[in-house]
Amino acid sequence: MKKNYQDKGVDLFWLDEAEPEYTVYDFDNYRYQNGTNLQVGNTYPVGYSKAIYDGQKASGKTDIINLVRCAWAGSQKYGALVWSGDIDSSFQSLRNQLAIGLNMGIAGIPWWTTDIGGFHGGVDDNDDFRELVTRWFEFATFCPVMRMHGDREPHTEPLSNEGGGKMPSGGATEPWAYGETVYSIMQKYMRLRDNLKDYIRVQMKNAHEKGTPVIRPLFYNFSQDDDAWNVEDEFLFGDSILVAPVLYEKSEQRLVYLPEGDDWVNVFTGDLVSGGQTIPVKTPIEQIPVFVRQVDWSHLEKAFESLN
């Protein structure tokens, strides 16, 4: 890797398959020096990231980070930016991602991301998928890392009959691949992400220095609020922003719980809402419910102007 990539200018790696992937899921049937996969398999991705990290560090690299498909406790020490793998393109999968991301953060691995829209099954010109990828894009705007990826349909034709050219490629997955309506929505959220750079930089610094999750359950900041412990379909993006992703298809509104102890500003309407209550919030396709603590609104208001 050093000879063929790093020495030619590659600073970080997409390490991909770190589990490793098995042909037979009989975990007692695979043997390593330290024991069977059933005994030691979960430590494999830690050693996988460590091996690359150690090589990069020995060659003088600093601030090391690599995109990797699997992790375990301690992987964060070795620059592991983890994504959730080759997941299904469905709203059920989107709901799973929220749970996965929050658990990863609480487990001490703050650098986490997903394939926006899922990896398997998305069809570029299908209206149902366009709804899904839009909702997923809105959610991903408030994830630690925001990235597009996926094996879209229909596949392209192979480029040749030789070598790698024999392999077809997935369809386009750039934001403009899903029609003008979707593209215009995604542009707004890309601008928002860019506008939030200073805010995100602070959250990333806290994650690096103190292990503070970039995304976290409501109870992380509002542990004295008993109701906050029961909310599993919302999260905090940093210290100031509450996000309630749209997790079901054809949703026109959803209920949002606002933690007690703060007043909250609806970023789309500017309405001020007292905490400690659940309220209905409209969810047209271009809006994901987002609230900002009133005490921080003056610092963040300008960033959210791109949504209106």
PDB file of C-alpha atoms in Angstrom:
ATOM      1  CA  MET A   1       0.000   0.000   0.000  1.00  0.00           C
ATOM      2  CA  LYS A   2       2.854   2.372   0.789  1.00  0.00           C
ATOM      3  CA  LYS A   3       4.739   1.616  -2.432  1.00  0.00           C
ATOM      4  CA  ASN A   4       1.794   1.693  -4.815  1.00  0.00           C
ATOM      5  CA  TYR A   5      -0.438   4.317  -3.207  1.00  0.00           C
ATOM      6  CA  GLN A   6       0.997   6.399  -0.363  1.00  0.00           C
ATOM      7  CA  ASP A   7       4.300   7.030  -2.135  1.00  0.00           C
ATOM      8  CA  LYS A   8       2.285   8.244  -5.130  1.00  0.00           C
ATOM      9  CA  GLY A   9       0.377  10.795  -3.056  1.00  0.00           C
ATOM     10  CA  VAL A  10      -2.541   8.946  -1.470  1.00  0.00           C
ATOM     11  CA  ASP A  11      -3.071  10.322   2.047  1.00  0.00           C
ATOM     12  CA  LEU A  12      -5.976   8.185   3.207  1.00  0.00           C
ATOM     13  CA  PHE A  13      -7.574   4.900   2.262  1.00  0.00           C
ATOM     14  CA  TRP A  14     -11.022   3.475   1.690  1.00  0.00           C
ATOM     15  CA  LEU A  15     -10.244   0.215   3.509  1.00  0.00           C
ATOM     16  CA  ASP A  16     -13.660  -1.315   2.852  1.00  0.00           C
ATOM     17  CA  GLU A  17     -14.171  -4.939   3.867  1.00  0.00           C
ATOM     18  CA  ALA A  18     -12.797  -5.297   7.403  1.00  0.00           C
ATOM     19  CA  GLU A  19     -14.939  -8.063   8.893  1.00  0.00           C
ATOM     20  CA  PRO A  20     -13.745 -10.161   6.977  1.00  0.00           C
ATOM     21  CA  GLU A  21     -16.615 -11.461   4.846  1.00  0.00           C
ATOM     22  CA  TYR A  22     -17.301 -15.184   5.121  1.00  0.00           C
ATOM     23  CA  THR A  23     -18.686 -17.698   2.655  1.00  0.00           C
ATOM     24  CA  VAL A  24     -20.153 -19.839   5.448  1.00  0.00           C
ATOM     25  CA  TYR A  25     -21.539 -18.175   8.547  1.00  0.00           C
ATOM     26  CA  ASP A  26     -20.405 -20.909  10.905  1.00  0.00           C
ATOM     27  CA  PHE A  27     -18.179 -18.730  13.027  1.00  0.00           C
ATOM     28  CA  ASP A  28     -16.659 -21.649  14.925  1.00  0.00           C
ATOM     29  CA  ASN A  29     -15.402 -23.065  11.618  1.00  0.00           C
ATOM     30  CA  TYR A  30     -12.857 -20.272  10.954  1.00  0.00           C
ATOM     31  CA  ARG A  31      -9.571 -20.400  12.844  1.00  0.00           C
ATOM     32  CA  TYR A  32      -7.068 -17.667  13.602  1.00  0.00           C
ATOM     33  CA  GLN A  33      -3.859 -17.741  15.591  1.00  0.00           C
ATOM     34  CA  ASN A  34      -5.699 -16.335  18.610  1.00  0.00           C
ATOM     35  CA  GLY A  35      -8.698 -18.658  18.387  1.00  0.00           C
ATOM     36  CA  THR A  36     -11.847 -19.347  16.392  1.00  0.00           C
ATOM     37  CA  ASN A  37     -13.792 -16.556  14.794  1.00  0.00           C
ATOM     38  CA  LEU A  38     -16.505 -17.199  17.360  1.00  0.00           C
ATOM     39  CA  GLN A  39     -13.976 -16.319  20.069  1.00  0.00           C
ATOM     40  CA  VAL A  40     -11.949 -13.499  18.525  1.00  0.00           C
ATOM     41  CA  GLY A  41     -13.722 -12.376  15.345  1.00  0.00           C
ATOM     42  CA  ASN A  42     -14.878  -9.024  16.690  1.00  0.00           C
ATOM     43  CA  THR A  43     -11.288  -7.959  17.336  1.00  0.00           C
ATOM     44  CA  TYR A  44     -10.396  -8.519  13.671  1.00  0.00           C
ATOM     45  CA  PRO A  45     -11.506  -5.056  12.436  1.00  0.00           C
ATOM     46  CA  VAL A  46      -9.536  -3.379  15.239  1.00  0.00           C
ATOM     47  CA  GLY A  47      -6.335  -5.124  14.135  1.00  0.00           C
ATOM     48  CA  TYR A  48      -7.189  -4.419  10.506  1.00  0.00           C
ATOM     49  CA  SER A  49      -7.346  -0.647  11.058  1.00  0.00           C
ATOM     50  CA  LYS A  50      -4.359  -0.749  13.408  1.00  0.00           C
ATOM     51  CA  ALA A  51      -2.152  -2.445  10.817  1.00  0.00           C
ATOM     52  CA  ILE A  52      -2.717   0.367   8.308  1.00  0.00           C
ATOM     53  CA  TYR A  53      -2.530   3.082  10.970  1.00  0.00           C
ATOM     54  CA  ASP A  54       0.768   1.788  12.318  1.00  0.00           C
ATOM     55  CA  GLY A  55       2.271   1.742   8.832  1.00  0.00           C
ATOM     56  CA  GLN A  56       1.139   5.275   8.083  1.00  0.00           C
ATOM     57  CA  LYS A  57       2.376   6.556  11.427  1.00  0.00           C
ATOM     58  CA  ALA A  58       5.759   4.858  10.981  1.00  0.00           C
ATOM     59  CA  SER A  59       6.127   6.606   7.624  1.00  0.00           C
ATOM     60  CA  GLY A  60       5.572  10.015   9.210  1.00  0.00           C
ATOM     61  CA  LYS A  61       1.861  10.550   8.630  1.00  0.00           C
ATOM     62  CA  THR A  62      -0.130  12.487  11.226  1.00  0.00           C
ATOM     63  CA  ASP A  63      -3.856  13.148  11.730  1.00  0.00           C
ATOM     64  CA  ILE A  64      -4.572   9.725  10.218  1.00  0.00           C
ATOM     65  CA  ILE A  65      -8.096   8.788   9.187  1.00  0.00           C
ATOM     66  CA  ASN A  66      -9.348   5.985   6.914  1.00  0.00           C
ATOM     67  CA  LEU A  67     -12.815   4.998   5.738  1.00  0.00           C
ATOM     68  CA  VAL A  68     -13.552   1.439   6.861  1.00  0.00           C
ATOM     69  CA  ARG A  69     -16.564  -0.877   6.676  1.00  0.00           C
ATOM     70  CA  CYS A  70     -16.395  -2.431  10.126  1.00  0.00           C
ATOM     71  CA  ALA A  71     -15.184  -1.541  13.612  1.00  0.00           C
ATOM     72  CA  TRP A  72     -15.134  -2.687  17.196  1.00  0.00           C
ATOM     73  CA  ALA A  73     -14.363  -1.148  20.564  1.00  0.00           C
ATOM     74  CA  GLY A  74     -11.046   0.648  20.245  1.00  0.00           C
ATOM     75  CA  SER A  75     -11.107   1.123  16.471  1.00  0.00           C
ATOM     76  CA  GLN A  76     -11.337   4.884  16.981  1.00  0.00           C
ATOM     77  CA  LYS A  77      -7.733   4.877  18.260  1.00  0.00           C
ATOM     78  CA  TYR A  78      -6.592   3.927  14.761  1.00  0.00           C
ATOM     79  CA  GLY A  79      -8.261   6.611  12.660  1.00  0.00           C
ATOM     80  CA  ALA A  80     -11.338   4.533  11.794  1.00  0.00           C
ATOM     81  CA  LEU A  81     -14.059   6.495  10.033  1.00  0.00           C
ATOM     82  CA  VAL A  82     -16.744   3.814   9.913  1.00  0.00           C
ATOM     83  CA  TRP A  83     -19.621   3.491   7.511  1.00  0.00           C
ATOM     84  CA  SER A  84     -22.458   1.038   8.022  1.00  0.00           C
ATOM     85  CA  GLY A  85     -21.752  -1.203   5.058  1.00  0.00           C
ATOM     86  CA  ASP A  86     -23.663  -2.374   2.005  1.00  0.00           C
ATOM     87  CA  ILE A  87     -27.128  -1.757   3.378  1.00  0.00           C
ATOM     88  CA  ASP A  88     -30.573  -2.038   1.819  1.00  0.00           C
ATOM     89  CA  SER A  89     -32.244   0.909   0.109  1.00  0.00           C
ATOM     90  CA  SER A  90     -35.421   1.129   2.189  1.00  0.00           C
ATOM     91  CA  PHE A  91     -37.036   3.167   4.924  1.00  0.00           C
ATOM     92  CA  GLN A  92     -36.578   0.251   7.311  1.00  0.00           C
ATOM     93  CA  SER A  93     -32.862   0.439   6.610  1.00  0.00           C
ATOM     94  CA  LEU A  94     -32.923   4.203   7.194  1.00  0.00           C
ATOM     95  CA  ARG A  95     -34.528   3.621  10.589  1.00  0.00           C
ATOM     96  CA  ASN A  96     -31.790   1.112  11.372  1.00  0.00           C
ATOM     97  CA  GLN A  97     -29.096   3.648  10.492  1.00  0.00           C
ATOM     98  CA  LEU A  98     -30.299   6.110  13.102  1.00  0.00           C
ATOM     99  CA  ALA A  99     -30.081   3.437  15.803  1.00  0.00           C
ATOM    100  CA  ILE A 100     -26.675   2.276  14.546  1.00  0.00           C
ATOM    101  CA  GLY A 101     -25.185   5.765  14.425  1.00  0.00           C
ATOM    102  CA  LEU A 102     -26.337   6.680  17.920  1.00  0.00           C
ATOM    103  CA  ASN A 103     -25.028   3.426  19.370  1.00  0.00           C
ATOM    104  CA  MET A 104     -21.697   3.850  17.602  1.00  0.00           C
ATOM    105  CA  GLY A 105     -21.277   7.310  19.114  1.00  0.00           C
ATOM    106  CA  ILE A 106     -22.152   6.175  22.618  1.00  0.00           C
ATOM    107  CA  ALA A 107     -19.734   3.251  22.191  1.00  0.00           C
ATOM    108  CA  GLY A 108     -16.903   5.731  21.660  1.00  0.00           C
ATOM    109  CA  ILE A 109     -16.638   5.748  17.853  1.00  0.00           C
ATOM    110  CA  PRO A 110     -17.671   9.261  16.787  1.00  0.00           C
ATOM    111  CA  TRP A 111     -16.613   9.155  13.101  1.00  0.00           C
ATOM    112  CA  TRP A 112     -19.558   7.456  11.399  1.00  0.00           C
ATOM    113  CA  THR A 113     -21.460   7.673   8.115  1.00  0.00           C
ATOM    114  CA  THR A 114     -23.819   5.793   5.771  1.00  0.00           C
ATOM    115  CA  ASP A 115     -24.355   5.299   2.071  1.00  0.00           C
ATOM    116  CA  ILE A 116     -26.998   7.960   1.423  1.00  0.00           C
ATOM    117  CA  GLY A 117     -30.000   6.124   0.004  1.00  0.00           C
ATOM    118  CA  GLY A 118     -28.553   2.730   0.944  1.00  0.00           C
ATOM    119  CA  PHE A 119     -26.284   0.570  -1.188  1.00  0.00           C
ATOM    120  CA  HIS A 120     -28.507  -2.171  -2.643  1.00  0.00           C
ATOM    121  CA  GLY A 121     -31.724  -1.726  -4.580  1.00  0.00           C
ATOM    122  CA  GLY A 122     -31.993   1.945  -5.472  1.00  0.00           C
ATOM    123  CA  VAL A 123     -33.353   2.828  -8.923  1.00  0.00           C
ATOM    124  CA  ASP A 124     -32.463   6.345 -10.084  1.00  0.00           C
ATOM    125  CA  ASP A 125     -35.734   7.214 -11.812  1.00  0.00           C
ATOM    126  CA  ASN A 126     -38.128   5.481  -9.384  1.00  0.00           C
ATOM    127  CA  ASP A 127     -40.333   7.965  -7.509  1.00  0.00           C
ATOM    128  CA  ASP A 128     -40.379   5.894  -4.314  1.00  0.00           C
ATOM    129  CA  PHE A 129     -36.595   5.708  -4.277  1.00  0.00           C
ATOM    130  CA  ARG A 130     -36.311   9.415  -4.987  1.00  0.00           C
ATOM    131  CA  GLU A 131     -38.402  10.068  -1.882  1.00  0.00           C
ATOM    132  CA  LEU A 132     -36.152   7.753   0.144  1.00  0.00           C
ATOM    133  CA  VAL A 133     -32.879   9.237  -1.082  1.00  0.00           C
ATOM    134  CA  THR A 134     -34.188  12.753  -0.383  1.00  0.00           C
ATOM    135  CA  ARG A 135     -35.142  11.903   3.194  1.00  0.00           C
ATOM    136  CA  TRP A 136     -31.834  10.099   3.671  1.00  0.00           C
ATOM    137  CA  PHE A 137     -29.910  13.084   2.300  1.00  0.00           C
ATOM    138  CA  GLU A 138     -31.655  15.378   4.769  1.00  0.00           C
ATOM    139  CA  PHE A 139     -30.755  13.019   7.636  1.00  0.00           C
ATOM    140  CA  ALA A 140     -27.144  12.699   6.436  1.00  0.00           C
ATOM    141  CA  THR A 141     -26.712  16.474   6.481  1.00  0.00           C
ATOM    142  CA  PHE A 142     -26.651  16.119  10.262  1.00  0.00           C
ATOM    143  CA  CYS A 143     -24.426  13.039  10.478  1.00  0.00           C
ATOM    144  CA  PRO A 144     -20.732  13.241  11.417  1.00  0.00           C
ATOM    145  CA  VAL A 145     -19.765  12.626   7.780  1.00  0.00           C
ATOM    146  CA  MET A 146     -22.049  13.192   4.768  1.00  0.00           C
ATOM    147  CA  ARG A 147     -21.379  11.098   1.669  1.00  0.00           C
ATOM    148  CA  MET A 148     -23.147   9.734  -1.423  1.00  0.00           C
ATOM    149  CA  HIS A 149     -22.536   6.131  -2.443  1.00  0.00           C
ATOM    150  CA  GLY A 150     -24.522   3.140  -3.692  1.00  0.00           C
ATOM    151  CA  ASP A 151     -24.931   0.482  -6.355  1.00  0.00           C
ATOM    152  CA  ARG A 152     -27.674   2.182  -8.358  1.00  0.00           C
ATOM    153  CA  GLU A 153     -29.823   0.690 -11.080  1.00  0.00           C
ATOM    154  CA  PRO A 154     -29.812   0.429 -13.986  1.00  0.00           C
ATOM    155  CA  HIS A 155     -26.163  -0.585 -14.342  1.00  0.00           C
ATOM    156  CA  THR A 156     -24.067   0.770 -17.178  1.00  0.00           C
ATOM    157  CA  GLU A 157     -22.740  -1.442 -19.947  1.00  0.00           C
ATOM    158  CA  PRO A 158     -19.167  -2.823 -19.633  1.00  0.00           C
ATOM    159  CA  LEU A 159     -16.531  -0.666 -21.292  1.00  0.00           C
ATOM    160  CA  SER A 160     -14.649  -3.575 -22.907  1.00  0.00           C
ATOM    161  CA  ASN A 161     -14.191  -7.333 -22.980  1.00  0.00           C
ATOM    162  CA  GLU A 162     -10.887  -7.284 -21.110  1.00  0.00           C
ATOM    163  CA  GLY A 163      -9.676  -6.776 -17.540  1.00  0.00           C
ATOM    164  CA  GLY A 164     -11.623  -4.445 -15.319  1.00  0.00           C
ATOM    165  CA  GLY A 165     -13.490  -3.180 -18.364  1.00  0.00           C
ATOM    166  CA  LYS A 166     -15.550  -6.373 -18.321  1.00  0.00           C
ATOM    167  CA  MET A 167     -17.275  -5.226 -15.149  1.00  0.00           C
ATOM    168  CA  PRO A 168     -20.456  -3.156 -15.434  1.00  0.00           C
ATOM    169  CA  SER A 169     -20.813  -0.171 -13.129  1.00  0.00           C
ATOM    170  CA  GLY A 170     -23.706   1.001 -11.017  1.00  0.00           C
ATOM    171  CA  GLY A 171     -25.897   3.832 -12.208  1.00  0.00           C
ATOM    172  CA  ALA A 172     -25.258   7.477 -11.360  1.00  0.00           C
ATOM    173  CA  THR A 173     -25.587   8.503  -7.723  1.00  0.00           C
ATOM    174  CA  GLU A 174     -24.658  12.177  -7.917  1.00  0.00           C
ATOM    175  CA  PRO A 175     -27.287  14.544  -6.496  1.00  0.00           C
ATOM    176  CA  TRP A 176     -28.391  15.561 -10.000  1.00  0.00           C
ATOM    177  CA  ALA A 177     -29.167  11.932 -10.929  1.00  0.00           C
ATOM    178  CA  TYR A 178     -32.639  11.969  -9.366  1.00  0.00           C
ATOM    179  CA  GLY A 179     -34.388  14.764 -11.231  1.00  0.00           C
ATOM    180  CA  GLU A 180     -34.603  18.508 -10.810  1.00  0.00           C
ATOM    181  CA  THR A 181     -36.943  18.503  -7.798  1.00  0.00           C
ATOM    182  CA  VAL A 182     -34.701  16.239  -5.743  1.00  0.00           C
ATOM    183  CA  TYR A 183     -31.584  18.076  -6.914  1.00  0.00           C
ATOM    184  CA  SER A 184     -32.942  21.447  -5.820  1.00  0.00           C
ATOM    185  CA  ILE A 185     -33.675  20.061  -2.339  1.00  0.00           C
ATOM    186  CA  MET A 186     -30.250  18.461  -2.055  1.00  0.00           C
ATOM    187  CA  GLN A 187     -28.584  21.716  -3.071  1.00  0.00           C
ATOM    188  CA  LYS A 188     -30.215  23.475  -0.128  1.00  0.00           C
ATOM    189  CA  TYR A 189     -28.907  20.892   2.310  1.00  0.00           C
ATOM    190  CA  MET A 190     -25.423  20.898   0.792  1.00  0.00           C
ATOM    191  CA  ARG A 191     -25.343  24.666   1.292  1.00  0.00           C
ATOM    192  CA  LEU A 192     -26.540  24.205   4.862  1.00  0.00           C
ATOM    193  CA  ARG A 193     -23.798  21.671   5.553  1.00  0.00           C
ATOM    194  CA  ASP A 194     -21.261  24.137   4.194  1.00  0.00           C
ATOM    195  CA  ASN A 195     -22.749  26.955   6.272  1.00  0.00           C
ATOM    196  CA  LEU A 196     -22.407  24.828   9.413  1.00  0.00           C
ATOM    197  CA  LYS A 197     -18.670  24.215   8.963  1.00  0.00           C
ATOM    198  CA  ASP A 198     -17.618  26.344  11.938  1.00  0.00           C
ATOM    199  CA  TYR A 199     -20.197  24.676  14.173  1.00  0.00           C
ATOM    200  CA  ILE A 200     -19.213  21.194  12.967  1.00  0.00           C
ATOM    201  CA  ARG A 201     -15.542  21.959  13.511  1.00  0.00           C
ATOM    202  CA  VAL A 202     -16.248  22.568  17.209  1.00  0.00           C
ATOM    203  CA  GLN A 203     -18.168  19.285  17.518  1.00  0.00           C
ATOM    204  CA  MET A 204     -15.373  17.386  15.755  1.00  0.00           C
ATOM    205  CA  LYS A 205     -12.790  18.933  18.080  1.00  0.00           C
ATOM    206  CA  ASN A 206     -14.825  17.822  21.098  1.00  0.00           C
ATOM    207  CA  ALA A 207     -15.060  14.318  19.657  1.00  0.00           C
ATOM    208  CA  HIS A 208     -11.309  14.202  19.044  1.00  0.00           C
ATOM    209  CA  GLU A 209     -10.246  15.572  22.414  1.00  0.00           C
ATOM    210  CA  LYS A 210     -12.954  14.247  24.747  1.00  0.00           C
ATOM    211  CA  GLY A 211     -14.772  11.480  22.866  1.00  0.00           C
ATOM    212  CA  THR A 212     -18.000  13.465  22.818  1.00  0.00           C
ATOM    213  CA  PRO A 213     -20.310  11.902  20.187  1.00  0.00           C
ATOM    214  CA  VAL A 214     -21.016  14.181  17.236  1.00  0.00           C
ATOM    215  CA  ILE A 215     -24.527  12.736  17.116  1.00  0.00           C
ATOM    216  CA  ARG A 216     -26.028  11.583  20.373  1.00  0.00           C
ATOM    217  CA  PRO A 217     -29.345  10.575  21.983  1.00  0.00           C
ATOM    218  CA  LEU A 218     -31.323  13.301  23.721  1.00  0.00           C
ATOM    219  CA  PHE A 219     -30.482  11.938  27.155  1.00  0.00           C
ATOM    220  CA  TYR A 220     -26.786  12.673  26.603  1.00  0.00           C
ATOM    221  CA  ASN A 221     -27.405  16.399  27.105  1.00  0.00           C
ATOM    222  CA  PHE A 222     -30.701  16.152  29.009  1.00  0.00           C
ATOM    223  CA  SER A 223     -30.141  13.357  31.500  1.00  0.00           C
ATOM    224  CA  GLN A 224     -32.438  15.002  34.077  1.00  0.00           C
ATOM    225  CA  ASP A 225     -35.383  14.793  31.664  1.00  0.00           C
ATOM    226  CA  ASP A 226     -36.957  11.361  32.172  1.00  0.00           C
ATOM    227  CA  ASP A 227     -38.846  11.557  28.881  1.00  0.00           C
ATOM    228  CA  ALA A 228     -35.637  12.190  26.934  1.00  0.00           C
ATOM    229  CA  TRP A 229     -34.451   8.686  27.830  1.00  0.00           C
ATOM    230  CA  ASN A 230     -37.386   7.165  25.936  1.00  0.00           C
ATOM    231  CA  VAL A 231     -36.886   8.993  22.624  1.00  0.00           C
ATOM    232  CA  GLU A 232     -35.276   6.762  19.987  1.00  0.00           C
ATOM    233  CA  ASP A 233     -36.211   8.502  16.728  1.00  0.00           C
ATOM    234  CA  GLU A 234     -34.547  11.890  17.282  1.00  0.00           C
ATOM    235  CA  PHE A 235     -31.003  12.961  18.024  1.00  0.00           C
ATOM    236  CA  LEU A 236     -28.762  15.883  18.845  1.00  0.00           C
ATOM    237  CA  PHE A 237     -26.240  17.017  16.252  1.00  0.00           C
ATOM    238  CA  GLY A 238     -23.672  18.583  18.500  1.00  0.00           C
ATOM    239  CA  ASP A 239     -24.697  20.651  21.492  1.00  0.00           C
ATOM    240  CA  SER A 240     -27.287  22.944  19.926  1.00  0.00           C
ATOM    241  CA  ILE A 241     -29.208  21.251  17.089  1.00  0.00           C
ATOM    242  CA  LEU A 242     -32.033  18.738  17.527  1.00  0.00           C
ATOM    243  CA  VAL A 243     -32.960  16.635  14.478  1.00  0.00           C
ATOM    244  CA  ALA A 244     -36.080  14.503  14.014  1.00  0.00           C
ATOM    245  CA  PRO A 245     -35.548  12.623  10.727  1.00  0.00           C
ATOM    246  CA  VAL A 246     -38.477  11.520   8.585  1.00  0.00           C
ATOM    247  CA  LEU A 247     -38.251   7.735   8.836  1.00  0.00           C
ATOM    248  CA  TYR A 248     -41.436   6.582   7.096  1.00  0.00           C
ATOM    249  CA  GLU A 249     -42.571   6.961   3.517  1.00  0.00           C
ATOM    250  CA  LYS A 250     -45.282   9.423   2.488  1.00  0.00           C
ATOM    251  CA  SER A 251     -45.071  11.213   5.850  1.00  0.00           C
ATOM    252  CA  GLU A 252     -46.812  14.580   5.975  1.00  0.00           C
ATOM    253  CA  GLN A 253     -46.011  15.255   9.629  1.00  0.00           C
ATOM    254  CA  ARG A 254     -44.383  13.625  12.643  1.00  0.00           C
ATOM    255  CA  LEU A 255     -44.328  14.094  16.402  1.00  0.00           C
ATOM    256  CA  VAL A 256     -41.249  15.716  17.888  1.00  0.00           C
ATOM    257  CA  TYR A 257     -40.275  15.743  21.557  1.00  0.00           C
ATOM    258  CA  LEU A 258     -38.388  18.824  22.711  1.00  0.00           C
ATOM    259  CA  PRO A 259     -36.343  18.254  25.892  1.00  0.00           C
ATOM    260  CA  GLU A 260     -37.160  20.078  29.075  1.00  0.00           C
ATOM    261  CA  GLY A 261     -34.856  22.821  30.259  1.00  0.00           C
ATOM    262  CA  ASP A 262     -34.530  24.780  27.009  1.00  0.00           C
ATOM    263  CA  ASP A 263     -36.715  26.721  24.608  1.00  0.00           C
ATOM    264  CA  TRP A 264     -36.368  25.656  20.980  1.00  0.00           C
ATOM    265  CA  VAL A 265     -36.550  27.489  17.636  1.00  0.00           C
ATOM    266  CA  ASN A 266     -38.087  25.769  14.592  1.00  0.00           C
ATOM    267  CA  VAL A 267     -35.536  26.573  11.865  1.00  0.00           C
ATOM    268  CA  PHE A 268     -38.197  26.634   9.117  1.00  0.00           C
ATOM    269  CA  THR A 269     -40.800  28.813  10.807  1.00  0.00           C
ATOM    270  CA  GLY A 270     -38.830  30.717  13.433  1.00  0.00           C
ATOM    271  CA  ASP A 271     -41.444  29.692  16.028  1.00  0.00           C
ATOM    272  CA  LEU A 272     -40.229  29.488  19.619  1.00  0.00           C
ATOM    273  CA  VAL A 273     -41.413  26.373  21.459  1.00  0.00           C
ATOM    274  CA  SER A 274     -40.998  25.551  25.135  1.00  0.00           C
ATOM    275  CA  GLY A 275     -39.203  22.323  25.979  1.00  0.00           C
ATOM    276  CA  GLY A 276     -40.725  19.415  27.877  1.00  0.00           C
ATOM    277  CA  GLN A 277     -43.480  18.705  25.349  1.00  0.00           C
ATOM    278  CA  THR A 278     -44.269  16.698  22.225  1.00  0.00           C
ATOM    279  CA  ILE A 279     -45.566  18.660  19.248  1.00  0.00           C
ATOM    280  CA  PRO A 280     -46.722  17.763  15.705  1.00  0.00           C
ATOM    281  CA  VAL A 281     -44.434  19.113  12.977  1.00  0.00           C
ATOM    282  CA  LYS A 282     -45.247  19.247   9.266  1.00  0.00           C
ATOM    283  CA  THR A 283     -42.817  17.332   7.018  1.00  0.00           C
ATOM    284  CA  PRO A 284     -43.157  18.311   3.355  1.00  0.00           C
ATOM    285  CA  ILE A 285     -40.557  16.531   1.236  1.00  0.00           C
ATOM    286  CA  GLU A 286     -38.121  19.459   1.434  1.00  0.00           C
ATOM    287  CA  GLN A 287     -38.207  19.702   5.248  1.00  0.00           C
ATOM    288  CA  ILE A 288     -36.725  17.569   8.033  1.00  0.00           C
ATOM    289  CA  PRO A 289     -37.799  18.792  11.479  1.00  0.00           C
ATOM    290  CA  VAL A 290     -34.859  20.674  12.998  1.00  0.00           C
ATOM    291  CA  PHE A 291     -34.829  22.771  16.156  1.00  0.00           C
ATOM    292  CA  VAL A 292     -32.078  24.885  17.683  1.00  0.00           C
ATOM    293  CA  ARG A 293     -31.710  25.839  21.315  1.00  0.00           C
ATOM    294  CA  GLN A 294     -32.910  29.403  21.670  1.00  0.00           C
ATOM    295  CA  VAL A 295     -29.715  30.414  23.494  1.00  0.00           C
ATOM    296  CA  ASP A 296     -27.687  29.414  20.416  1.00  0.00           C
ATOM    297  CA  TRP A 297     -30.068  30.582  17.694  1.00  0.00           C
ATOM    298  CA  SER A 298     -28.430  33.963  17.117  1.00  0.00           C
ATOM    299  CA  HIS A 299     -25.165  32.200  16.234  1.00  0.00           C
ATOM    300  CA  LEU A 300     -26.762  29.666  13.879  1.00  0.00           C
ATOM    301  CA  GLU A 301     -29.695  31.519  12.315  1.00  0.00           C
ATOM    302  CA  LYS A 302     -27.742  32.685   9.278  1.00  0.00           C
ATOM    303  CA  ALA A 303     -26.564  29.126   8.511  1.00  0.00           C
ATOM    304  CA  PHE A 304     -30.123  27.924   8.117  1.00  0.00           C
ATOM    305  CA  GLU A 305     -31.132  30.664   5.682  1.00  0.00           C
ATOM    306  CA  SER A 306     -30.273  28.301   2.785  1.00  0.00           C
ATOM    307  CA  LEU A 307     -33.328  26.179   3.653  1.00  0.00           C
ATOM    308  CA  ASN A 308     -35.820  28.983   3.115  1.00  0.00           C
TER     309      ASN A 308
END
